[in-house]
Amino acid sequence: MASGDRDETYSEFYDCVNMQPKELEEWLETDESRSVGDSDSGESTGHRSGRRIVEIKRTKKDDLSESQWDHMEKVIGYVHRHLSQRPDGDVKETDWRYSLMNWGHDPLKND
């Protein structure tokens, strides 16, 4: 991955992830957070992703690993795809919002 691509990935990741690490950690402790997503192994993919996002946001840019860069790209893709599927009406207490929040994005912060 070229340096310019990394700058773009970094910027877009921080645009997509609008929750702060502590805010995301607190969200991940809720029943609502645990209630959504595919959870064959006990923890959903999104919930596991949320924990990785906290770790990434607490890591200096120059210290990010290849797998962290890869995960940042995965988060960007997920958030963009999921935002395009916004349901009609009030989304405050929906699985759609809860899933996005597990991935570090609270869509109500943009409303």
MMTF fields as JSON, N, C-alpha, C and O atoms, coordinates in Angstrom:
{
  "mmtfVersion": "1.0.0",
  "mmtfProducer": "UNKNOWN",
  "numBonds": 443,
  "numAtoms": 444,
  "numGroups": 111,
  "numChains": 1,
  "numModels": 1,
  "chainsPerModel": [1],
  "groupsPerChain": [111],
  "chainIdList": ["A"],
  "bondAtomList": [4, 2, 8, 6, 12, 10, 16, 14, 20, 18, 24, 22, 28, 26, 32, 30, 36, 34, 40, 38, 44, 42, 48, 46, 52, 50, 56, 54, 60, 58, 64, 62, 68, 66, 72, 70, 76, 74, 80, 78, 84, 82, 88, 86, 92, 90, 96, 94, 100, 98, 104, 102, 108, 106, 112, 110, 116, 114, 120, 118, 124, 122, 128, 126, 132, 130, 136, 134, 140, 138, 144, 142, 148, 146, 152, 150, 156, 154, 160, 158, 164, 162, 168, 166, 172, 170, 176, 174, 180, 178, 184, 182, 188, 186, 192, 190, 196, 194, 200, 198, 204, 202, 208, 206, 212, 210, 216, 214, 220, 218, 224, 222, 228, 226, 232, 230, 236, 234, 240, 238, 244, 242, 248, 246, 252, 250, 256, 254, 260, 258, 264, 262, 268, 266, 272, 270, 276, 274, 280, 278, 284, 282, 288, 286, 292, 290, 296, 294, 300, 298, 304, 302, 308, 306, 312, 310, 316, 314, 320, 318, 324, 322, 328, 326, 332, 330, 336, 334, 340, 338, 344, 342, 348, 346, 352, 350, 356, 354, 360, 358, 364, 362, 368, 366, 372, 370, 376, 374, 380, 378, 384, 382, 388, 386, 392, 390, 396, 394, 400, 398, 404, 402, 408, 406, 412, 410, 416, 414, 420, 418, 424, 422, 428, 426, 432, 430, 436, 434, 440, 438],
  "bondOrderList": [1, 1, 1, 1, 1, 1, 1, 1, 1, 1, 1, 1, 1, 1, 1, 1, 1, 1, 1, 1, 1, 1, 1, 1, 1, 1, 1, 1, 1, 1, 1, 1, 1, 1, 1, 1, 1, 1, 1, 1, 1, 1, 1, 1, 1, 1, 1, 1, 1, 1, 1, 1, 1, 1, 1, 1, 1, 1, 1, 1, 1, 1, 1, 1, 1, 1, 1, 1, 1, 1, 1, 1, 1, 1, 1, 1, 1, 1, 1, 1, 1, 1, 1, 1, 1, 1, 1, 1, 1, 1, 1, 1, 1, 1, 1, 1, 1, 1, 1, 1, 1, 1, 1, 1, 1, 1, 1, 1, 1, 1],
  "groupList": [{"groupName": "MET", "atomNameList": ["N", "CA", "C", "O"], "elementList": ["N", "C", "C", "O"], "formalChargeList": [0, 0, 0, 0], "bondAtomList": [1, 0, 2, 1, 3, 2], "bondOrderList": [1, 1, 2], "singleLetterCode": "M", "chemCompType": "L-PEPTIDE LINKING"}, {"groupName": "ALA", "atomNameList": ["N", "CA", "C", "O"], "elementList": ["N", "C", "C", "O"], "formalChargeList": [0, 0, 0, 0], "bondAtomList": [1, 0, 2, 1, 3, 2], "bondOrderList": [1, 1, 2], "singleLetterCode": "A", "chemCompType": "L-PEPTIDE LINKING"}, {"groupName": "SER", "atomNameList": ["N", "CA", "C", "O"], "elementList": ["N", "C", "C", "O"], "formalChargeList": [0, 0, 0, 0], "bondAtomList": [1, 0, 2, 1, 3, 2], "bondOrderList": [1, 1, 2], "singleLetterCode": "S", "chemCompType": "L-PEPTIDE LINKING"}, {"groupName": "GLY", "atomNameList": ["N", "CA", "C", "O"], "elementList": ["N", "C", "C", "O"], "formalChargeList": [0, 0, 0, 0], "bondAtomList": [1, 0, 2, 1, 3, 2], "bondOrderList": [1, 1, 2], "singleLetterCode": "G", "chemCompType": "PEPTIDE LINKING"}, {"groupName": "ASP", "atomNameList": ["N", "CA", "C", "O"], "elementList": ["N", "C", "C", "O"], "formalChargeList": [0, 0, 0, 0], "bondAtomList": [1, 0, 2, 1, 3, 2], "bondOrderList": [1, 1, 2], "singleLetterCode": "D", "chemCompType": "L-PEPTIDE LINKING"}, {"groupName": "ARG", "atomNameList": ["N", "CA", "C", "O"], "elementList": ["N", "C", "C", "O"], "formalChargeList": [0, 0, 0, 0], "bondAtomList": [1, 0, 2, 1, 3, 2], "bondOrderList": [1, 1, 2], "singleLetterCode": "R", "chemCompType": "L-PEPTIDE LINKING"}, {"groupName": "GLU", "atomNameList": ["N", "CA", "C", "O"], "elementList": ["N", "C", "C", "O"], "formalChargeList": [0, 0, 0, 0], "bondAtomList": [1, 0, 2, 1, 3, 2], "bondOrderList": [1, 1, 2], "singleLetterCode": "E", "chemCompType": "L-PEPTIDE LINKING"}, {"groupName": "THR", "atomNameList": ["N", "CA", "C", "O"], "elementList": ["N", "C", "C", "O"], "formalChargeList": [0, 0, 0, 0], "bondAtomList": [1, 0, 2, 1, 3, 2], "bondOrderList": [1, 1, 2], "singleLetterCode": "T", "chemCompType": "L-PEPTIDE LINKING"}, {"groupName": "TYR", "atomNameList": ["N", "CA", "C", "O"], "elementList": ["N", "C", "C", "O"], "formalChargeList": [0, 0, 0, 0], "bondAtomList": [1, 0, 2, 1, 3, 2], "bondOrderList": [1, 1, 2], "singleLetterCode": "Y", "chemCompType": "L-PEPTIDE LINKING"}, {"groupName": "PHE", "atomNameList": ["N", "CA", "C", "O"], "elementList": ["N", "C", "C", "O"], "formalChargeList": [0, 0, 0, 0], "bondAtomList": [1, 0, 2, 1, 3, 2], "bondOrderList": [1, 1, 2], "singleLetterCode": "F", "chemCompType": "L-PEPTIDE LINKING"}, {"groupName": "CYS", "atomNameList": ["N", "CA", "C", "O"], "elementList": ["N", "C", "C", "O"], "formalChargeList": [0, 0, 0, 0], "bondAtomList": [1, 0, 2, 1, 3, 2], "bondOrderList": [1, 1, 2], "singleLetterCode": "C", "chemCompType": "L-PEPTIDE LINKING"}, {"groupName": "VAL", "atomNameList": ["N", "CA", "C", "O"], "elementList": ["N", "C", "C", "O"], "formalChargeList": [0, 0, 0, 0], "bondAtomList": [1, 0, 2, 1, 3, 2], "bondOrderList": [1, 1, 2], "singleLetterCode": "V", "chemCompType": "L-PEPTIDE LINKING"}, {"groupName": "ASN", "atomNameList": ["N", "CA", "C", "O"], "elementList": ["N", "C", "C", "O"], "formalChargeList": [0, 0, 0, 0], "bondAtomList": [1, 0, 2, 1, 3, 2], "bondOrderList": [1, 1, 2], "singleLetterCode": "N", "chemCompType": "L-PEPTIDE LINKING"}, {"groupName": "GLN", "atomNameList": ["N", "CA", "C", "O"], "elementList": ["N", "C", "C", "O"], "formalChargeList": [0, 0, 0, 0], "bondAtomList": [1, 0, 2, 1, 3, 2], "bondOrderList": [1, 1, 2], "singleLetterCode": "Q", "chemCompType": "L-PEPTIDE LINKING"}, {"groupName": "PRO", "atomNameList": ["N", "CA", "C", "O"], "elementList": ["N", "C", "C", "O"], "formalChargeList": [0, 0, 0, 0], "bondAtomList": [1, 0, 2, 1, 3, 2], "bondOrderList": [1, 1, 2], "singleLetterCode": "P", "chemCompType": "L-PEPTIDE LINKING"}, {"groupName": "LYS", "atomNameList": ["N", "CA", "C", "O"], "elementList": ["N", "C", "C", "O"], "formalChargeList": [0, 0, 0, 0], "bondAtomList": [1, 0, 2, 1, 3, 2], "bondOrderList": [1, 1, 2], "singleLetterCode": "K", "chemCompType": "L-PEPTIDE LINKING"}, {"groupName": "LEU", "atomNameList": ["N", "CA", "C", "O"], "elementList": ["N", "C", "C", "O"], "formalChargeList": [0, 0, 0, 0], "bondAtomList": [1, 0, 2, 1, 3, 2], "bondOrderList": [1, 1, 2], "singleLetterCode": "L", "chemCompType": "L-PEPTIDE LINKING"}, {"groupName": "TRP", "atomNameList": ["N", "CA", "C", "O"], "elementList": ["N", "C", "C", "O"], "formalChargeList": [0, 0, 0, 0], "bondAtomList": [1, 0, 2, 1, 3, 2], "bondOrderList": [1, 1, 2], "singleLetterCode": "W", "chemCompType": "L-PEPTIDE LINKING"}, {"groupName": "HIS", "atomNameList": ["N", "CA", "C", "O"], "elementList": ["N", "C", "C", "O"], "formalChargeList": [0, 0, 0, 0], "bondAtomList": [1, 0, 2, 1, 3, 2], "bondOrderList": [1, 1, 2], "singleLetterCode": "H", "chemCompType": "L-PEPTIDE LINKING"}, {"groupName": "ILE", "atomNameList": ["N", "CA", "C", "O"], "elementList": ["N", "C", "C", "O"], "formalChargeList": [0, 0, 0, 0], "bondAtomList": [1, 0, 2, 1, 3, 2], "bondOrderList": [1, 1, 2], "singleLetterCode": "I", "chemCompType": "L-PEPTIDE LINKING"}],
  "groupTypeList": [0, 1, 2, 3, 4, 5, 4, 6, 7, 8, 2, 6, 9, 8, 4, 10, 11, 12, 0, 13, 14, 15, 6, 16, 6, 6, 17, 16, 6, 7, 4, 6, 2, 5, 2, 11, 3, 4, 2, 4, 2, 3, 6, 2, 7, 3, 18, 5, 2, 3, 5, 5, 19, 11, 6, 19, 15, 5, 7, 15, 15, 4, 4, 16, 2, 6, 2, 13, 17, 4, 18, 0, 6, 15, 11, 19, 3, 8, 11, 18, 5, 18, 16, 2, 13, 5, 14, 4, 3, 4, 11, 15, 6, 7, 4, 17, 5, 8, 2, 16, 0, 12, 17, 3, 18, 4, 14, 16, 15, 12, 4],
  "groupIdList": [1, 2, 3, 4, 5, 6, 7, 8, 9, 10, 11, 12, 13, 14, 15, 16, 17, 18, 19, 20, 21, 22, 23, 24, 25, 26, 27, 28, 29, 30, 31, 32, 33, 34, 35, 36, 37, 38, 39, 40, 41, 42, 43, 44, 45, 46, 47, 48, 49, 50, 51, 52, 53, 54, 55, 56, 57, 58, 59, 60, 61, 62, 63, 64, 65, 66, 67, 68, 69, 70, 71, 72, 73, 74, 75, 76, 77, 78, 79, 80, 81, 82, 83, 84, 85, 86, 87, 88, 89, 90, 91, 92, 93, 94, 95, 96, 97, 98, 99, 100, 101, 102, 103, 104, 105, 106, 107, 108, 109, 110, 111],
  "secStructList": [7, 7, 2, 2, 2, 2, 2, 2, 2, 2, 2, 2, 2, 2, 2, 2, 7, 7, 1, 7, 2, 2, 2, 2, 2, 2, 2, 2, 6, 1, 2, 2, 2, 2, 6, 1, 1, 7, 7, 6, 6, 1, 1, 7, 2, 2, 2, 2, 2, 2, 2, 2, 2, 2, 2, 2, 2, 6, 1, 7, 4, 4, 4, 7, 7, 2, 2, 2, 2, 2, 2, 2, 2, 2, 2, 2, 2, 2, 2, 2, 2, 2, 2, 6, 6, 7, 7, 1, 1, 7, 7, 6, 6, 7, 2, 2, 2, 2, 2, 2, 2, 2, 6, 6, 7, 7, 4, 4, 4, 7, 7],
  "xCoordList": [0.852, 0.0, 0.892, 1.775, 0.671, 1.475, 1.151, 0.066, 2.105, 1.94, 0.711, -0.023, 0.485, -0.686, -1.984, -2.953, -1.99, -3.157, -3.402, -4.545, -2.334, -2.468, -3.034, -3.867, -2.578, -3.112, -4.614, -5.39, -5.009, -6.426, -7.218, -8.295, -6.688, -7.341, -7.496, -8.563, -6.44, -6.451, -7.525, -8.309, -7.552, -8.523, -9.951, -10.832, -10.173, -11.517, -11.968, -13.139, -11.047, -11.36, -11.853, -12.86, -11.139, -11.527, -12.804, -13.489, -13.132, -14.422, -15.555, -16.626, -15.308, -16.329, -16.543, -17.677, -15.471, -15.55, -15.714, -14.739, -16.97, -17.244, -17.451, -17.87, -17.16, -17.245, -15.831, -14.906, -15.681, -14.392, -14.151, -15.109, -12.882, -12.601, -13.399, -13.977, -13.435, -14.161, -15.657, -16.302, -16.198, -17.61, -17.925, -18.945, -17.049, -17.236, -17.101, -17.889, -16.114, -15.952, -17.209, -17.675, -17.754, -18.967, -20.137, -20.927, -20.262, -21.322, -21.196, -22.195, -19.976, -19.756, -20.135, -20.309, -20.261, -20.661, -22.174, -22.651, -22.934, -24.396, -25.026, -24.447, -26.223, -26.985, -27.341, -27.339, -27.65, -28.006, -26.854, -27.069, -25.647, -24.478, -24.329, -24.015, -24.557, -24.392, -25.562, -25.472, -26.666, -27.887, -27.887, -28.769, -26.919, -26.94, -25.724, -24.675, -25.909, -24.793, -24.774, -25.48, -23.942, -23.772, -22.825, -21.709, -23.289, -22.473, -22.327, -22.672, -21.811, -21.58, -20.642, -20.847, -19.611, -18.577, -18.831, -17.942, -20.028, -20.326, -20.223, -20.981, -19.304, -19.168, -19.365, -18.776, -20.205, -20.472, -19.249, -18.346, -19.242, -18.163, -18.044, -16.942, -19.19, -19.183, -18.67, -17.944, -19.039, -18.588, -17.07, -16.379, -16.57, -15.121, -14.427, -13.359, -15.057, -14.517, -14.433, -13.442, -15.461, -15.471, -14.284, -13.674, -13.953, -12.786, -11.497, -10.606, -11.401, -10.215, -10.146, -9.061, -11.302, -11.337, -10.815, -10.06, -11.209, -10.706, -9.185, -8.498, -8.671, -7.217, -6.55, -5.518, -7.134, -6.574, -6.561, -5.567, -7.664, -7.748, -6.782, -6.464, -6.325, -5.36, -3.921, -2.995, -3.738, -2.406, -1.979, -2.762, -0.744, -0.223, -0.174, 0.093, -0.435, -0.486, 0.759, 0.652, 1.93, 3.182, 3.396, 4.247, 2.626, 2.785, 1.728, 1.719, 0.843, -0.208, 0.384, 1.284, -0.138, 0.333, -0.412, -1.421, 0.099, -0.568, -2.005, -2.92, -2.207, -3.563, -4.478, -5.681, -3.915, -4.739, -5.135, -6.277, -4.19, -4.521, -5.602, -6.541, -5.467, -6.464, -7.829, -8.853, -7.832, -9.105, -9.722, -10.942, -8.91, -9.422, -10.161, -11.225, -9.605, -10.256, -11.566, -12.548, -11.575, -12.787, -13.872, -15.039, -13.498, -14.445, -15.045, -16.256, -14.204, -14.664, -15.707, -16.767, -15.406, -16.327, -17.641, -18.711, -17.565, -18.773, -19.651, -20.854, -19.063, -19.838, -20.514, -21.697, -19.79, -20.385, -21.533, -22.593, -21.325, -22.375, -23.607, -24.736, -23.375, -24.482, -25.256, -26.482, -24.559, -25.242, -26.195, -27.238, -25.849, -26.703, -27.977, -28.884, -28.053, -29.223, -30.095, -30.863, -29.978, -30.718, -32.224, -32.804, -32.849, -34.298, -35.059, -34.511, -36.31, -37.159, -37.528, -37.505, -37.863, -38.371, -37.269, -36.104, -37.68, -36.774, -35.843, -36.306, -34.551, -33.591, -32.922, -32.018, -33.363, -32.683, -32.499, -31.419, -33.552, -33.473, -33.638, -34.516, -32.774, -32.858, -31.58, -30.5, -31.733, -30.561, -29.594, -28.379, -30.131, -29.292, -28.32, -27.118, -28.848, -27.988, -27.039, -25.855, -27.543, -26.701, -25.53, -24.41, -25.787, -24.703, -23.65, -22.452, -24.105, -23.153, -22.343, -21.142, -22.995, -22.274, -21.217, -20.16, -21.487, -20.465, -19.224, -18.111, -19.435, -18.332, -17.813, -17.054, -18.229, -17.663, -18.359, -17.875, -19.498, -20.2, -21.61, -22.426, -21.888, -23.246, -23.906, -23.562, -24.857, -25.465, -26.251, -26.504, -26.639, -27.393, -26.501, -26.999, -25.206, -24.271, -24.249, -23.853, -24.664, -24.659, -25.996, -26.098, -27.042, -28.38, -28.499, -29.556],
  "yCoordList": [-1.181, 0.0, 1.237, 1.367, 2.125, 3.348, 4.314, 4.273, 5.171, 6.125, 7.013, 7.271, 7.48, 8.305, 7.561, 8.133, 6.261, 5.426, 5.309, 5.332, 5.185, 5.084, 6.373, 6.34, 7.508, 8.789, 8.854, 9.3, 8.401, 8.406, 7.444, 7.79, 6.246, 5.261, 5.809, 5.694, 6.399, 6.934, 8.009, 7.998, 8.93, 10.021, 9.492, 9.922, 8.569, 8.034, 7.209, 7.251, 6.462, 5.695, 6.636, 6.368, 7.735, 8.67, 9.435, 9.924, 9.546, 10.114, 9.133, 9.532, 7.855, 6.82, 6.517, 6.347, 6.453, 6.098, 7.385, 8.062, 7.708, 8.965, 8.802, 9.741, 7.622, 7.388, 7.377, 6.831, 7.985, 8.001, 6.645, 5.928, 6.277, 4.959, 4.651, 3.571, 5.576, 5.319, 5.153, 4.282, 5.98, 5.901, 4.54, 3.924, 4.088, 2.791, 1.656, 0.711, 1.735, 0.695, 0.586, -0.515, 1.728, 1.721, 1.137, 0.377, 1.475, 0.921, -0.599, -1.311, -1.095, -2.533, -3.338, -4.554, -2.671, -3.339, -3.478, -4.152, -2.86, -2.866, -4.134, -4.805, -4.431, -5.561, -5.312, -6.238, -4.046, -3.716, -4.035, -4.547, -3.731, -4.01, -5.511, -5.947, -6.276, -7.734, -8.414, -9.583, -7.672, -8.277, -8.372, -9.015, -7.748, -7.712, -8.407, -8.541, -8.839, -9.425, -10.933, -11.561, -11.499, -12.951, -13.358, -12.849, -14.287, -14.634, -16.14, -16.697, -16.785, -18.232, -18.581, -19.569, -17.759, -18.071, -17.402, -17.373, -16.868, -16.217, -14.706, -14.0, -14.201, -12.757, -12.445, -13.091, -11.441, -11.116, -10.499, -9.989, -10.557, -9.97, -8.475, -7.953, -7.792, -6.359, -6.026, -5.048, -6.828, -6.591, -6.752, -5.938, -7.8, -8.038, -6.883, -6.426, -6.426, -5.303, -4.056, -3.328, -3.813, -2.644, -2.637, -1.593, -3.802, -3.876, -3.558, -2.898, -4.028, -3.726, -2.244, -1.663, -1.628, -0.201, 0.619, 1.571, 0.261, 0.958, 0.867, 1.859, -0.328, -0.545, 0.311, 0.934, 0.343, 1.133, 2.615, 3.304, 3.101, 4.529, 4.933, 6.112, 3.966, 4.249, 3.987, 4.079, 3.663, 3.402, 4.584, 5.091, 5.015, 6.097, 5.619, 4.449, 6.541, 6.21, 5.458, 4.461, 5.92, 5.293, 3.903, 3.149, 3.562, 2.27, 1.244, 0.125, 1.617, 0.686, -0.494, -0.327, -1.69, -2.907, -3.1, -2.444, -4.005, -4.337, -4.786, -4.365, -5.633, -6.131, -5.004, -5.027, -4.027, -2.881, -2.039, -1.59, -1.827, -1.103, -1.848, -1.238, -3.176, -3.993, -3.85, -3.742, -3.849, -3.735, -2.35, -2.228, -1.335, 0.012, 0.044, 0.654, -0.604, -0.652, -1.437, -1.074, -2.504, -3.3, -2.46, -2.527, -1.681, -0.818, 0.22, 0.442, 0.841, 1.848, 1.232, 1.816, 0.069, -0.61, -0.96, -0.752, -1.494, -1.874, -0.66, -0.698, 0.416, 1.61, 2.173, 2.509, 2.28, 2.809, 1.924, 2.431, 0.608, -0.319, -0.216, -0.133, -0.223, -0.234, 1.089, 1.089, 2.2, 3.5, 3.569, 4.218, 2.909, 2.954, 2.13, 2.194, 1.36, 0.511, 1.078, 0.342, 2.374, 3.001, 2.744, 3.009, 2.225, 2.006, 3.329, 4.337, 3.303, 4.481, 4.687, 3.755, 5.912, 6.212, 6.45, 6.655, 6.416, 6.664, 5.464, 4.337, 5.703, 4.588, 4.484, 3.67, 5.303, 5.38, 4.017, 3.71, 3.204, 1.912, 0.762, -0.087, 0.754, -0.293, -1.123, -0.659, -2.351, -3.211, -2.573, -2.729, -1.849, -1.179, -0.211, -0.231, 0.625, 1.578, 0.839, 1.167, -0.141, -0.871, -1.547, -1.551, -2.118, -2.754, -1.737, -1.983, -0.589, 0.461, 0.93, 1.174, 1.053, 1.505, 0.497, 0.885, -0.802, -1.808, -1.591, -1.939, -1.012, -0.727, 0.704, 1.2, 1.361, 2.669, 3.87, 4.994, 3.653, 4.774, 4.909, 3.994, 6.049, 6.344, 7.246, 8.424, 6.715, 7.529, 8.722, 9.663, 8.713, 9.832, 11.031, 12.142, 10.823, 11.948, 12.861, 14.02, 12.37, 13.156, 13.818, 14.692, 13.406, 13.968, 15.366, 15.99],
  "zCoordList": [0.0, 0.0, 0.0, 0.849, -0.928, -1.048, 0.092, 0.672, 0.394, 1.491, 1.301, 2.255, 0.072, -0.208, 0.051, 0.55, -0.298, -0.043, 1.456, 1.912, 2.205, 3.66, 4.243, 5.149, 3.718, 4.196, 3.928, 4.773, 2.741, 2.369, 3.259, 3.744, 3.472, 4.337, 5.747, 6.35, 6.265, 7.621, 7.759, 8.708, 6.812, 6.827, 6.726, 7.471, 5.813, 5.622, 6.827, 7.202, 7.433, 8.639, 9.733, 10.389, 9.923, 10.977, 10.628, 11.527, 9.351, 8.951, 9.257, 9.713, 9.003, 9.214, 10.701, 11.148, 11.444, 12.859, 13.658, 13.987, 13.963, 14.646, 16.152, 16.829, 16.667, 18.115, 18.689, 18.087, 19.858, 20.538, 21.203, 21.492, 21.453, 22.034, 23.305, 23.42, 24.249, 25.501, 25.238, 25.822, 24.37, 23.999, 23.362, 23.669, 22.485, 21.827, 22.831, 22.803, 23.719, 24.759, 25.616, 25.908, 26.014, 26.843, 26.066, 26.625, 24.789, 23.95, 23.857, 23.956, 23.667, 23.495, 24.743, 24.665, 25.884, 27.125, 27.253, 28.166, 26.364, 26.488, 25.901, 25.047, 26.388, 25.838, 24.379, 23.568, 24.041, 22.66, 21.708, 20.61, 22.135, 21.31, 21.065, 19.957, 22.1, 22.0, 21.285, 20.909, 21.098, 20.55, 19.024, 18.454, 18.349, 16.886, 16.286, 16.916, 15.051, 14.305, 14.361, 15.15, 13.497, 13.453, 14.568, 14.673, 15.4, 16.567, 16.738, 17.78, 15.704, 15.779, 16.93, 17.635, 17.11, 18.093, 19.446, 20.296, 19.65, 20.921, 20.841, 21.506, 20.043, 19.863, 18.385, 17.517, 18.11, 16.712, 16.048, 16.712, 14.735, 13.939, 14.231, 14.4, 14.289, 14.554, 15.934, 16.108, 16.92, 18.294, 18.375, 18.988, 17.756, 17.72, 16.988, 17.394, 15.904, 15.149, 16.019, 15.971, 16.805, 17.685, 18.626, 18.859, 19.17, 20.067, 19.313, 19.848, 18.07, 17.247, 16.912, 16.88, 16.661, 16.348, 17.519, 17.322, 18.729, 19.927, 19.955, 20.194, 19.709, 19.697, 18.614, 18.864, 17.423, 16.318, 16.667, 16.438, 17.22, 17.535, 18.65, 18.804, 19.413, 20.484, 20.046, 20.853, 18.778, 18.232, 17.367, 16.563, 17.535, 16.689, 15.244, 14.97, 14.329, 12.903, 12.448, 11.733, 12.852, 12.419, 13.015, 12.542, 14.051, 14.717, 14.306, 14.82, 13.386, 12.959, 12.192, 11.369, 12.477, 11.802, 10.483, 10.222, 9.664, 8.393, 8.648, 7.941, 9.65, 9.907, 10.392, 10.134, 11.087, 11.496, 10.279, 10.177, 9.361, 8.125, 7.355, 6.843, 7.273, 6.574, 7.241, 6.566, 8.572, 9.29, 9.074, 8.958, 9.022, 8.765, 7.424, 7.316, 6.415, 5.105, 5.174, 4.526, 5.953, 6.135, 6.813, 6.426, 7.81, 8.523, 7.567, 7.563, 6.772, 5.805, 4.869, 4.643, 4.335, 3.428, 4.103, 3.531, 5.321, 6.05, 6.31, 6.05, 6.821, 7.163, 5.91, 5.952, 4.811, 3.576, 3.086, 2.72, 3.078, 2.629, 3.521, 3.037, 4.812, 5.773, 5.743, 5.857, 5.594, 5.539, 4.35, 4.43, 3.255, 2.066, 2.257, 1.427, 3.341, 3.606, 4.729, 5.349, 4.989, 6.091, 5.943, 4.891, 7.007, 6.95, 7.073, 7.519, 6.677, 6.812, 8.283, 9.087, 8.6, 9.936, 10.954, 10.614, 12.214, 13.335, 13.507, 13.683, 13.456, 13.533, 14.907, 15.097, 15.86, 17.156, 17.827, 18.331, 17.831, 18.519, 17.526, 17.677, 16.507, 15.485, 15.44, 15.806, 14.987, 14.795, 13.809, 13.936, 12.82, 11.822, 12.508, 12.24, 13.387, 14.105, 15.047, 15.115, 15.763, 16.716, 16.008, 16.52, 14.831, 14.068, 13.667, 13.805, 13.168, 12.795, 13.994, 13.882, 15.126, 16.318, 16.743, 17.242, 16.553, 16.851, 15.99, 16.383, 14.809, 13.886, 14.058, 13.226, 15.145, 15.494, 14.896, 15.027, 14.236, 13.595, 14.167, 14.048, 14.785, 15.25, 14.224, 14.133, 13.439, 12.38, 12.911, 12.158, 14.163, 14.707, 15.001, 15.185, 15.047, 15.241, 14.036, 14.153, 12.883, 11.649, 11.388, 10.527, 12.134, 11.901, 12.484, 12.381]
}
